[in-house]
Amino acid sequence: MEVKDVAHAFSFASKSPQRKVLLEQIRRKGDFKHNVRVLAEGKGQIVTVKQPSHKTSAWHYLPCKFCYGMFSWTDLWRHQGSCKLKTSSETDNKRKTRGAVQSVSARLLPIMASSSGCQAIINKMRQDDVSFHIRGDSLICNYGESLYAKHGRVKSKHNYISQRMRELGRFMLTAKAMDSTVRTLEDICVPKKFLLVVNAAKKLTEFSPSKNEYGKPSTAVRVGFCLKGAVEVLIGQSLMNDDDLAEKKAKKFLELLEKNWKTHVAVSAHQSMQEKRWNKPDDIPLTKNVMALRDHLRMVEDKARAELEQQLSLTAYKVLNESILAQLIVFNKRREGEASRLTLEAYKKVNTNPINEDIYSTLSPLEKELSKQLTRIEVRGKRGKKVPVFFTHRMMESIQVLLKWRDEAGVPTENPYLFARAGVLTNIRGCDCLRKYAEESKAENPELLRSTKLRKQVATLCQLLDLDEQELEQVARFMGHDIRVHRDFYRQTDKTFQIAKISKLLFAMEQGSSTLTGRNFNTLHPSVSGMYVHTLLFLCTHHVVV
């Protein structure tokens, strides 16, 4: 603290409110410096404004950004509402949410991560026990640094980095509850702690010994993947620090992980995941429900657009933004992330290249007319592939209304996304838009109206068309994957199709191979007894899988 600050405080009368507030601020600043040193070194006791009634972790406290006093992270929001050192400009502003207050205050605390990008990711996390542990765990932070070095350039990957770090954070909280000698991830990445690692992973993922299955099998698989990555980072650190002992222990632990994790955890976890997939319905949305969603989105779009053509309304701007994004996903059957992350720059680079005359001349009159009704834009798809997105004239007219009010709606100039959120540098989420408007549309089974299900609907309905190999490949390329993925993973075996068509083959086979010669499904007409017909009608009506 500065001598002039003390002198300034003593310039007021001894019992004046100003002197009392300034001296309290000086005390709290001194306590804050002490607390930062304790947290950075990992030893000592922090000074809080209110002493806890029971033993608790130092990471459960956050500093007020105005007075620097340390408050419980659950009480900080309440304190900041009445902090005496809050400036008048802050008092006039709209009060922030509890999460926003915690996020800002968390930036004042030391973090083991070195890069500003990784620090920003940690600061944006929900401020809870998990994020508090991550802040003080150097290996988890260094693992986050390695992920940021690899994926940090792509902003959409920041959530992925955060999730991987939080998975290790949750794992460590479980391990610490089982073994009080463990403090950080580095403490557990040694051979003698391997069984603790296995047991902690099983407890975290709700493993049932009696059933030999996991309640959260995907988490069990990801924890193993993250642990391996973190140990590899630890080996690299040991090599750079010439720490032969730490390197030897880490390499032995990695060897155990590679040889025994599969036996103890991964195999059962994968089996649990497969069983859940088998028991999960593979229904796809019906065309009438997709049409109901489309009609509802257009109605919402028209209403919001009419309002914006008169004057700016932030609510109407948000609704129009969401409805256009949802329509884009439904129309193109795009992955929601691909459409959501479409940039303004990419949109402005509309594909205005002249049509290839050789190809255009081979099109039918209908195809030629359709090619004039759509505008094609290329976006970055999965694994960096270029995938096309088609815009109708109607969509583009509504987007022009959005662009007209973009600045007035509070979208920062630095926000690169077409479907941008006001006041921040991120985009709106297509999955949230689809979920919201699917519920509003009153369509049957709104939970099926999601981007993945819509993509599977395309692949499945393509079976009804007589597409040759080249046409099927064109569909697969538009969807952003190759033809093998299209057939093996997206195409669903429709129960109605399977019962109606395959049953004809089975009944025909019962009547002898002579009835099959030179036939296809459409020309097969086996004679079926009345009992068989009754059974078949029941199966088709009730979609019973036999």
Coordinates of C-alpha atoms in Angstrom, one line a residue:
M1 CA 0.0 0.0 0.0
E2 CA 1.1 3.6 -0.6
V3 CA 2.0 6.0 2.2
K4 CA 0.0 8.6 0.4
D5 CA -3.2 6.4 0.8
V6 CA -2.7 6.3 4.5
A7 CA -2.0 10.0 4.6
H8 CA -5.2 10.7 2.6
A9 CA -7.2 8.6 5.1
F10 CA -5.8 10.4 8.1
S11 CA -6.6 13.8 6.5
F12 CA -10.2 13.3 7.5
A13 CA -11.6 13.7 11.0
S14 CA -10.9 10.7 13.3
K15 CA -14.5 9.5 13.5
S16 CA -15.7 10.6 10.0
P17 CA -17.3 8.0 7.7
Q18 CA -14.8 8.8 4.9
R19 CA -11.8 8.0 7.2
K20 CA -13.4 4.8 8.3
V21 CA -14.1 3.6 4.7
L22 CA -10.6 4.5 3.4
L23 CA -8.9 2.7 6.3
E24 CA -11.0 -0.3 5.8
Q25 CA -10.0 -0.3 2.1
I26 CA -6.3 -0.1 3.0
R27 CA -6.7 -3.0 5.4
R28 CA -8.5 -5.1 2.8
K29 CA -5.9 -4.4 0.1
G30 CA -3.2 -5.6 2.5
D31 CA -5.2 -8.7 3.3
F32 CA -5.8 -9.3 -0.4
K33 CA -2.0 -9.2 -1.1
H34 CA -1.5 -11.7 1.7
N35 CA -4.3 -14.0 0.4
V36 CA -2.9 -14.0 -3.2
R37 CA 0.5 -15.0 -1.8
V38 CA -1.1 -17.9 0.2
L39 CA -3.0 -19.1 -2.7
A40 CA 0.0 -19.0 -5.1
E41 CA 2.2 -20.8 -2.6
G42 CA -0.4 -23.3 -1.5
K43 CA 0.3 -22.9 2.2
G44 CA -0.8 -20.6 5.0
Q45 CA -4.2 -19.2 5.9
I46 CA -6.2 -16.6 4.1
V47 CA -7.9 -13.6 5.8
T48 CA -11.6 -13.4 5.1
V49 CA -14.1 -10.6 6.0
K50 CA -16.3 -13.2 7.8
Q51 CA -14.6 -16.1 9.5
P52 CA -16.3 -19.5 8.6
S53 CA -18.0 -21.5 11.3
H54 CA -16.4 -24.7 10.0
K55 CA -13.3 -25.8 8.1
T56 CA -13.5 -25.0 4.4
S57 CA -11.2 -24.6 1.4
A58 CA -9.5 -21.3 0.6
W59 CA -10.7 -21.6 -3.0
H60 CA -14.3 -21.2 -1.7
Y61 CA -13.6 -17.5 -1.4
L62 CA -13.5 -14.8 -4.0
P63 CA -12.4 -11.1 -3.7
C64 CA -14.8 -8.2 -4.2
K65 CA -13.5 -6.2 -7.2
F66 CA -14.3 -2.9 -5.4
C67 CA -13.0 -3.4 -1.8
Y68 CA -10.8 -6.6 -2.3
G69 CA -12.4 -8.2 0.7
M70 CA -12.6 -12.0 0.6
F71 CA -16.2 -13.4 0.7
S72 CA -17.7 -16.8 0.3
W73 CA -18.4 -17.3 -3.4
T74 CA -22.1 -17.8 -2.5
D75 CA -22.2 -14.5 -0.6
L76 CA -20.2 -12.3 -2.9
W77 CA -23.1 -11.4 -5.2
R78 CA -25.1 -10.2 -2.2
H79 CA -22.2 -8.1 -0.8
Q80 CA -21.4 -6.4 -4.1
G81 CA -25.0 -5.1 -4.3
S82 CA -24.3 -3.0 -1.2
C83 CA -20.5 -2.6 -1.2
K84 CA -19.6 0.9 0.1
L85 CA -16.6 1.3 -2.2
K86 CA -18.6 0.7 -5.4
T87 CA -18.4 3.6 -7.7
S88 CA -21.4 5.6 -8.8
S89 CA -21.1 4.5 -12.4
E90 CA -21.2 0.8 -11.2
T91 CA -24.2 1.6 -9.0
D92 CA -26.2 3.0 -11.9
N93 CA -25.6 0.0 -14.1
K94 CA -27.9 -3.0 -14.2
R95 CA -27.0 -5.5 -11.5
K96 CA -25.1 -8.5 -12.9
T97 CA -26.0 -12.1 -12.4
R98 CA -24.4 -14.2 -9.7
G99 CA -22.3 -16.1 -12.2
A100 CA -21.1 -12.9 -13.9
V101 CA -20.0 -11.4 -10.6
Q102 CA -18.1 -14.6 -9.7
S103 CA -16.4 -14.8 -13.1
V104 CA -15.1 -11.2 -12.9
S105 CA -13.9 -11.6 -9.3
A106 CA -12.2 -14.9 -10.2
R107 CA -9.8 -13.0 -12.5
L108 CA -8.2 -11.4 -9.5
L109 CA -6.9 -14.7 -8.1
P110 CA -3.7 -16.4 -9.2
I111 CA -3.9 -19.2 -11.8
M112 CA -1.3 -21.9 -12.5
A113 CA -2.0 -21.5 -16.2
S114 CA 0.4 -19.1 -18.0
S115 CA -1.2 -18.1 -21.3
S116 CA -3.9 -15.4 -21.2
G117 CA -6.1 -17.6 -23.4
C118 CA -6.2 -20.5 -21.0
Q119 CA -6.7 -18.1 -18.1
A120 CA -9.7 -16.7 -19.8
I121 CA -11.2 -20.1 -20.3
I122 CA -10.8 -20.9 -16.5
N123 CA -12.2 -17.5 -15.6
K124 CA -15.3 -18.1 -17.7
M125 CA -16.0 -21.5 -15.9
R126 CA -18.7 -21.7 -13.4
Q127 CA -17.1 -20.8 -10.1
D128 CA -17.6 -23.9 -8.0
D129 CA -15.5 -26.5 -6.3
V130 CA -14.4 -27.9 -9.6
S131 CA -13.0 -24.6 -11.0
F132 CA -11.5 -23.7 -7.6
H133 CA -9.5 -27.0 -7.7
I134 CA -8.4 -26.4 -11.3
R135 CA -7.0 -23.0 -10.4
G136 CA -4.6 -24.5 -7.9
D137 CA -3.7 -27.7 -9.8
S138 CA -0.7 -27.0 -12.0
L139 CA -0.9 -30.2 -14.0
I140 CA -4.6 -29.7 -15.0
C141 CA -3.7 -26.1 -16.0
N142 CA -0.7 -27.3 -18.1
Y143 CA -3.0 -29.9 -19.7
G144 CA -5.4 -27.1 -20.5
E145 CA -2.4 -25.1 -21.9
S146 CA -1.5 -28.0 -24.3
L147 CA -5.1 -28.2 -25.5
Y148 CA -5.2 -24.4 -26.0
A149 CA -2.0 -24.5 -28.0
K150 CA -3.7 -27.1 -30.3
H151 CA -7.2 -25.8 -30.5
G152 CA -7.2 -22.3 -29.1
R153 CA -7.4 -20.6 -32.5
V154 CA -10.9 -22.0 -33.0
K155 CA -13.2 -20.3 -30.5
S156 CA -15.8 -23.0 -30.8
K157 CA -13.2 -25.4 -29.2
H158 CA -12.9 -23.3 -26.1
N159 CA -15.9 -25.1 -24.6
Y160 CA -14.2 -28.4 -25.4
I161 CA -11.0 -27.3 -23.6
S162 CA -13.1 -26.2 -20.6
Q163 CA -15.0 -29.5 -20.5
R164 CA -11.8 -31.6 -20.5
M165 CA -10.3 -29.6 -17.7
R166 CA -13.5 -29.8 -15.6
E167 CA -13.6 -33.6 -16.1
L168 CA -10.2 -33.9 -14.6
G169 CA -11.3 -31.4 -11.9
R170 CA -14.3 -33.5 -10.9
F171 CA -12.1 -36.6 -11.0
M172 CA -9.7 -35.0 -8.6
L173 CA -12.4 -34.0 -6.1
T174 CA -13.6 -37.6 -6.0
A175 CA -10.0 -38.9 -5.6
K176 CA -9.3 -36.3 -2.8
A177 CA -12.4 -37.5 -0.9
M178 CA -11.1 -41.0 -1.1
D179 CA -7.5 -40.3 -0.1
S180 CA -6.7 -37.2 2.0
T181 CA -3.0 -37.4 1.1
V182 CA -3.7 -36.5 -2.5
R183 CA -3.8 -32.7 -3.3
T184 CA -3.1 -32.4 -7.1
L185 CA -3.3 -34.5 -10.2
E186 CA 0.5 -34.9 -10.2
D187 CA 0.2 -36.6 -6.8
I188 CA -2.0 -39.3 -8.2
C189 CA -0.1 -39.9 -11.5
V190 CA 2.3 -42.4 -9.8
P191 CA 2.3 -46.2 -10.0
K192 CA 1.3 -46.8 -6.4
K193 CA -1.8 -44.7 -6.8
F194 CA -3.1 -46.5 -9.9
L195 CA -5.8 -48.4 -8.0
L196 CA -7.0 -45.2 -6.4
V197 CA -7.3 -43.7 -9.9
V198 CA -9.4 -46.7 -11.1
N199 CA -11.6 -46.6 -8.0
A200 CA -12.1 -42.8 -8.2
A201 CA -13.0 -43.1 -11.9
K202 CA -15.6 -45.8 -11.0
K203 CA -17.1 -43.8 -8.2
L204 CA -17.3 -40.6 -10.4
T205 CA -19.0 -42.5 -13.2
E206 CA -21.5 -44.4 -10.9
F207 CA -20.1 -47.9 -11.5
S208 CA -22.4 -50.7 -10.2
P209 CA -20.3 -53.8 -9.1
S210 CA -23.4 -56.0 -9.0
K211 CA -24.4 -55.2 -12.6
N212 CA -20.8 -54.6 -13.8
E213 CA -22.0 -51.5 -15.7
Y214 CA -21.5 -47.7 -15.6
G215 CA -24.1 -45.1 -15.0
K216 CA -22.0 -42.6 -16.9
P217 CA -20.0 -44.7 -19.3
S218 CA -19.0 -41.9 -21.7
T219 CA -17.5 -40.0 -18.7
A220 CA -15.4 -43.1 -17.8
V221 CA -14.0 -43.2 -21.4
R222 CA -13.2 -39.5 -21.4
V223 CA -11.5 -39.5 -18.0
G224 CA -9.1 -42.2 -19.3
F225 CA -8.4 -40.1 -22.4
C226 CA -7.8 -36.9 -20.4
L227 CA -5.6 -38.7 -17.8
K228 CA -3.4 -40.1 -20.6
G229 CA -3.0 -36.6 -22.1
A230 CA -2.2 -35.1 -18.7
V231 CA 0.5 -37.7 -18.0
E232 CA 2.1 -37.1 -21.4
V233 CA 2.3 -33.4 -20.4
L234 CA 3.8 -34.3 -17.1
I235 CA 6.5 -36.4 -18.9
G236 CA 7.3 -33.5 -21.1
Q237 CA 7.7 -31.2 -18.1
S238 CA 10.0 -33.7 -16.3
L239 CA 12.2 -33.9 -19.4
M240 CA 12.5 -30.1 -19.6
N241 CA 13.3 -29.9 -15.9
D242 CA 15.8 -32.8 -16.0
D243 CA 13.8 -34.5 -13.3
D244 CA 14.7 -38.1 -13.9
L245 CA 12.7 -39.5 -10.9
A246 CA 9.5 -37.7 -11.9
E247 CA 10.0 -38.8 -15.5
K248 CA 10.4 -42.4 -14.5
K249 CA 7.3 -42.4 -12.3
A250 CA 5.2 -40.7 -14.9
K251 CA 6.3 -43.2 -17.6
K252 CA 5.5 -46.2 -15.4
F253 CA 2.1 -44.7 -14.6
L254 CA 1.5 -44.2 -18.3
E255 CA 2.5 -47.8 -19.0
L256 CA 0.0 -49.0 -16.4
L257 CA -2.7 -46.7 -17.8
E258 CA -2.2 -48.1 -21.4
K259 CA -2.1 -51.7 -20.3
N260 CA -4.6 -51.9 -17.4
W261 CA -7.1 -49.1 -17.9
K262 CA -8.8 -51.0 -20.7
T263 CA -9.3 -54.0 -18.5
H264 CA -10.4 -52.2 -15.4
V265 CA -12.6 -49.5 -16.9
A266 CA -12.7 -49.0 -20.7
V267 CA -14.1 -52.4 -21.8
S268 CA -17.1 -52.3 -19.4
A269 CA -17.7 -48.6 -20.1
H270 CA -17.9 -49.3 -23.9
Q271 CA -20.2 -52.2 -23.3
S272 CA -22.5 -50.0 -21.2
M273 CA -22.5 -47.4 -23.9
Q274 CA -23.4 -50.0 -26.6
E275 CA -26.3 -51.3 -24.4
K276 CA -27.6 -47.8 -24.0
R277 CA -27.5 -47.4 -27.8
W278 CA -29.3 -50.6 -28.4
N279 CA -32.1 -49.6 -26.0
K280 CA -32.3 -46.1 -27.4
P281 CA -35.2 -45.6 -30.0
D282 CA -33.9 -44.8 -33.5
D283 CA -36.9 -42.9 -34.6
I284 CA -36.6 -40.1 -37.1
P285 CA -39.0 -37.1 -37.4
L286 CA -42.0 -37.4 -39.7
T287 CA -42.3 -35.1 -42.7
K288 CA -45.5 -33.6 -41.4
N289 CA -43.8 -32.6 -38.1
V290 CA -40.9 -31.0 -40.0
M291 CA -43.4 -29.0 -42.0
A292 CA -45.2 -27.9 -38.8
L293 CA -41.9 -26.6 -37.4
R294 CA -41.1 -24.9 -40.7
D295 CA -44.5 -23.2 -40.8
H296 CA -44.2 -22.0 -37.2
L297 CA -40.7 -20.6 -37.9
R298 CA -42.0 -18.7 -40.9
M299 CA -44.8 -17.2 -38.8
V300 CA -42.4 -16.1 -36.1
E301 CA -40.1 -14.7 -38.7
D302 CA -42.8 -12.7 -40.4
K303 CA -44.0 -11.2 -37.2
A304 CA -40.5 -10.2 -35.9
R305 CA -39.5 -8.9 -39.3
A306 CA -42.7 -6.7 -39.6
E307 CA -41.9 -5.2 -36.2
L308 CA -38.3 -4.5 -37.1
E309 CA -39.2 -2.8 -40.4
Q310 CA -41.1 -0.2 -38.4
Q311 CA -38.6 0.3 -35.5
L312 CA -35.8 -1.4 -33.5
S313 CA -37.0 -3.9 -30.9
L314 CA -34.4 -5.9 -29.2
T315 CA -36.8 -8.7 -28.5
A316 CA -37.9 -8.8 -32.2
Y317 CA -34.2 -8.7 -33.3
K318 CA -33.4 -11.7 -31.1
V319 CA -36.5 -13.6 -32.3
L320 CA -35.7 -13.0 -36.0
N321 CA -32.1 -14.0 -35.4
E322 CA -33.1 -17.3 -33.8
S323 CA -35.9 -18.1 -36.3
I324 CA -33.6 -17.6 -39.4
L325 CA -30.9 -19.8 -37.9
A326 CA -33.4 -22.5 -37.0
Q327 CA -34.8 -22.4 -40.6
L328 CA -31.3 -22.6 -42.1
I329 CA -30.6 -25.8 -40.1
V330 CA -34.0 -27.3 -40.9
F331 CA -33.8 -26.5 -44.6
N332 CA -30.2 -27.5 -45.2
K333 CA -30.1 -30.4 -42.6
R334 CA -26.8 -28.9 -41.4
R335 CA -25.1 -29.7 -38.2
E336 CA -26.2 -26.9 -35.8
G337 CA -22.7 -25.8 -35.1
E338 CA -21.8 -25.3 -38.7
A339 CA -24.8 -23.0 -39.3
S340 CA -24.4 -21.2 -35.9
R341 CA -20.7 -20.4 -36.5
L342 CA -21.3 -18.9 -40.0
T343 CA -19.3 -15.7 -40.1
L344 CA -20.4 -12.4 -41.4
E345 CA -17.4 -12.3 -43.7
A346 CA -18.3 -15.7 -45.3
Y347 CA -21.9 -14.5 -45.8
K348 CA -20.7 -11.4 -47.6
K349 CA -18.6 -13.5 -49.9
V350 CA -21.7 -15.0 -51.5
N351 CA -20.8 -17.4 -54.3
T352 CA -21.4 -15.1 -57.3
N353 CA -19.2 -17.2 -59.7
P354 CA -20.9 -17.7 -63.2
I355 CA -22.7 -21.0 -63.6
N356 CA -20.8 -23.7 -65.4
E357 CA -22.6 -23.7 -68.8
D358 CA -21.6 -27.3 -69.6
I359 CA -23.3 -28.6 -66.4
Y360 CA -26.2 -26.1 -66.6
S361 CA -27.1 -27.4 -70.1
T362 CA -27.6 -30.9 -68.8
L363 CA -30.2 -29.8 -66.1
S364 CA -33.9 -30.2 -66.4
P365 CA -36.1 -27.1 -66.6
L366 CA -37.1 -27.6 -63.0
E367 CA -33.5 -28.0 -61.9
K368 CA -32.5 -24.8 -63.8
E369 CA -35.3 -22.8 -62.1
L370 CA -34.3 -24.1 -58.6
S371 CA -30.7 -23.2 -59.2
K372 CA -31.9 -19.6 -59.6
Q373 CA -33.9 -19.6 -56.3
L374 CA -31.1 -20.5 -54.0
T375 CA -27.8 -18.8 -53.0
R376 CA -24.9 -21.0 -52.1
I377 CA -22.3 -20.2 -49.4
E378 CA -19.5 -22.5 -48.2
V379 CA -18.7 -22.9 -44.5
R380 CA -16.2 -24.8 -42.5
G381 CA -17.6 -28.2 -41.7
K382 CA -16.4 -31.2 -39.6
R383 CA -12.7 -31.9 -39.9
G384 CA -12.1 -28.7 -41.8
K385 CA -14.2 -29.8 -44.8
K386 CA -15.9 -27.2 -47.0
V387 CA -19.7 -27.7 -46.9
P388 CA -22.3 -25.7 -48.8
V389 CA -25.2 -23.9 -47.1
F390 CA -28.2 -22.8 -49.3
F391 CA -30.1 -19.6 -48.6
T392 CA -33.6 -18.9 -50.0
H393 CA -34.5 -15.4 -51.1
R394 CA -36.8 -15.1 -48.1
M395 CA -34.0 -15.9 -45.7
M396 CA -31.6 -13.4 -47.3
E397 CA -34.2 -10.6 -47.1
S398 CA -34.7 -11.2 -43.4
I399 CA -30.9 -11.3 -42.9
Q400 CA -30.6 -7.9 -44.5
V401 CA -33.1 -6.6 -41.9
L402 CA -30.8 -8.1 -39.2
L403 CA -27.7 -6.5 -40.7
K404 CA -29.5 -3.1 -40.9
W405 CA -30.1 -3.1 -37.1
R406 CA -26.9 -5.0 -36.1
D407 CA -25.0 -2.0 -34.6
E408 CA -28.1 -0.5 -32.9
A409 CA -29.0 -3.9 -31.4
G410 CA -25.7 -3.8 -29.4
V411 CA -23.7 -6.4 -31.4
P412 CA -20.0 -5.5 -31.0
T413 CA -18.1 -4.7 -34.2
E414 CA -15.5 -7.3 -33.3
N415 CA -18.2 -10.1 -33.2
P416 CA -17.4 -12.1 -36.4
Y417 CA -20.6 -14.2 -36.5
L418 CA -23.6 -13.7 -38.7
F419 CA -26.0 -15.0 -36.0
A420 CA -24.4 -12.9 -33.3
R421 CA -25.4 -12.3 -29.7
A422 CA -25.8 -8.7 -28.5
G423 CA -23.1 -7.4 -26.1
V424 CA -20.7 -10.4 -26.4
L425 CA -18.4 -11.9 -29.0
T426 CA -20.2 -15.2 -29.3
N427 CA -22.9 -16.6 -31.6
I428 CA -26.4 -17.9 -30.7
R429 CA -26.7 -21.7 -30.4
G430 CA -28.7 -23.5 -33.1
C431 CA -29.5 -26.4 -30.8
D432 CA -31.2 -24.0 -28.3
C433 CA -33.2 -22.4 -31.1
L434 CA -34.4 -25.7 -32.5
R435 CA -35.4 -27.0 -29.1
K436 CA -37.3 -23.8 -28.3
Y437 CA -39.3 -23.5 -31.5
A438 CA -39.9 -27.2 -31.8
E439 CA -41.7 -27.1 -28.5
E440 CA -43.7 -24.0 -29.6
S441 CA -44.7 -25.5 -32.9
K442 CA -46.9 -28.1 -31.2
A443 CA -45.5 -30.8 -33.5
E444 CA -45.7 -34.4 -32.4
N445 CA -42.5 -35.7 -30.8
P446 CA -40.7 -32.3 -30.7
E447 CA -37.6 -34.0 -29.2
L448 CA -37.0 -35.6 -32.6
L449 CA -36.7 -32.2 -34.4
R450 CA -33.0 -31.9 -33.8
S451 CA -30.2 -31.4 -36.4
T452 CA -28.8 -35.0 -36.0
K453 CA -32.3 -36.5 -36.4
L454 CA -33.0 -34.3 -39.4
R455 CA -29.8 -35.4 -41.1
K456 CA -30.7 -39.1 -40.4
Q457 CA -34.1 -38.4 -42.0
V458 CA -32.5 -37.3 -45.2
A459 CA -30.3 -40.4 -45.3
T460 CA -33.2 -42.7 -44.5
L461 CA -35.6 -41.2 -47.0
C462 CA -32.9 -41.5 -49.7
Q463 CA -33.6 -45.2 -49.6
L464 CA -37.0 -44.5 -51.2
L465 CA -35.4 -42.8 -54.2
D466 CA -33.8 -44.8 -56.9
L467 CA -30.4 -43.0 -56.5
D468 CA -27.4 -44.3 -58.4
E469 CA -23.9 -44.3 -56.8
Q470 CA -23.0 -40.8 -58.1
E471 CA -26.2 -39.2 -56.9
L472 CA -25.8 -40.8 -53.5
E473 CA -22.3 -39.5 -53.3
Q474 CA -23.5 -36.0 -54.1
V475 CA -26.0 -36.2 -51.2
A476 CA -23.3 -37.4 -48.9
R477 CA -20.9 -34.6 -49.9
F478 CA -23.6 -32.0 -49.3
M479 CA -24.2 -33.5 -45.8
G480 CA -20.5 -33.2 -45.1
H481 CA -19.4 -36.8 -44.9
D482 CA -18.4 -39.6 -47.3
I483 CA -20.7 -42.2 -48.7
R484 CA -19.6 -44.9 -46.2
V485 CA -20.6 -42.8 -43.2
H486 CA -23.9 -41.9 -45.0
R487 CA -24.8 -45.6 -45.3
D488 CA -23.4 -47.0 -42.1
F489 CA -24.1 -44.3 -39.5
Y490 CA -26.8 -41.9 -40.8
R491 CA -29.2 -44.3 -42.6
Q492 CA -31.7 -45.8 -40.2
T493 CA -33.4 -49.1 -40.8
D494 CA -37.0 -48.0 -40.8
K495 CA -39.3 -50.5 -39.1
T496 CA -42.2 -50.1 -41.5
F497 CA -40.0 -50.5 -44.5
Q498 CA -38.2 -53.6 -43.0
I499 CA -41.4 -55.4 -42.0
A500 CA -43.3 -54.6 -45.2
K501 CA -40.5 -55.4 -47.7
I502 CA -38.4 -58.1 -46.0
S503 CA -41.5 -60.1 -44.9
K504 CA -42.4 -60.5 -48.6
L505 CA -39.0 -62.1 -49.2
L506 CA -39.4 -64.4 -46.1
F507 CA -42.9 -65.6 -47.1
A508 CA -41.8 -66.1 -50.7
M509 CA -38.8 -68.2 -49.5
E510 CA -41.3 -70.5 -47.6
Q511 CA -43.0 -71.2 -50.9
G512 CA -39.8 -72.4 -52.6
S513 CA -36.9 -70.9 -54.5
S514 CA -38.7 -71.2 -57.9
T515 CA -40.9 -68.2 -57.0
L516 CA -37.8 -66.0 -56.5
T517 CA -36.2 -66.3 -60.0
G518 CA -35.8 -62.9 -61.7
R519 CA -37.9 -61.1 -59.1
N520 CA -37.3 -57.9 -57.0
F521 CA -39.2 -56.6 -54.0
N522 CA -41.8 -54.9 -56.1
T523 CA -42.7 -58.0 -58.2
L524 CA -42.7 -60.4 -55.3
H525 CA -46.4 -61.4 -54.5
P526 CA -46.3 -64.5 -52.1
S527 CA -49.6 -66.1 -51.2
V528 CA -50.2 -65.5 -47.4
S529 CA -52.7 -67.2 -45.2
G530 CA -55.3 -65.2 -43.3
M531 CA -53.5 -65.8 -40.0
Y532 CA -50.3 -64.5 -41.5
V533 CA -52.0 -61.5 -42.9
H534 CA -53.6 -60.7 -39.5
T535 CA -50.2 -61.0 -37.8
L536 CA -48.4 -58.9 -40.5
L537 CA -51.0 -56.1 -40.3
F538 CA -50.6 -56.1 -36.5
L539 CA -46.8 -55.8 -36.8
C540 CA -46.9 -53.0 -39.3
T541 CA -49.6 -51.1 -37.4
H542 CA -47.7 -51.3 -34.0
H543 CA -44.1 -51.1 -35.4
V544 CA -43.2 -54.2 -33.4
V545 CA -39.6 -55.4 -34.0
V546 CA -39.4 -59.1 -34.4

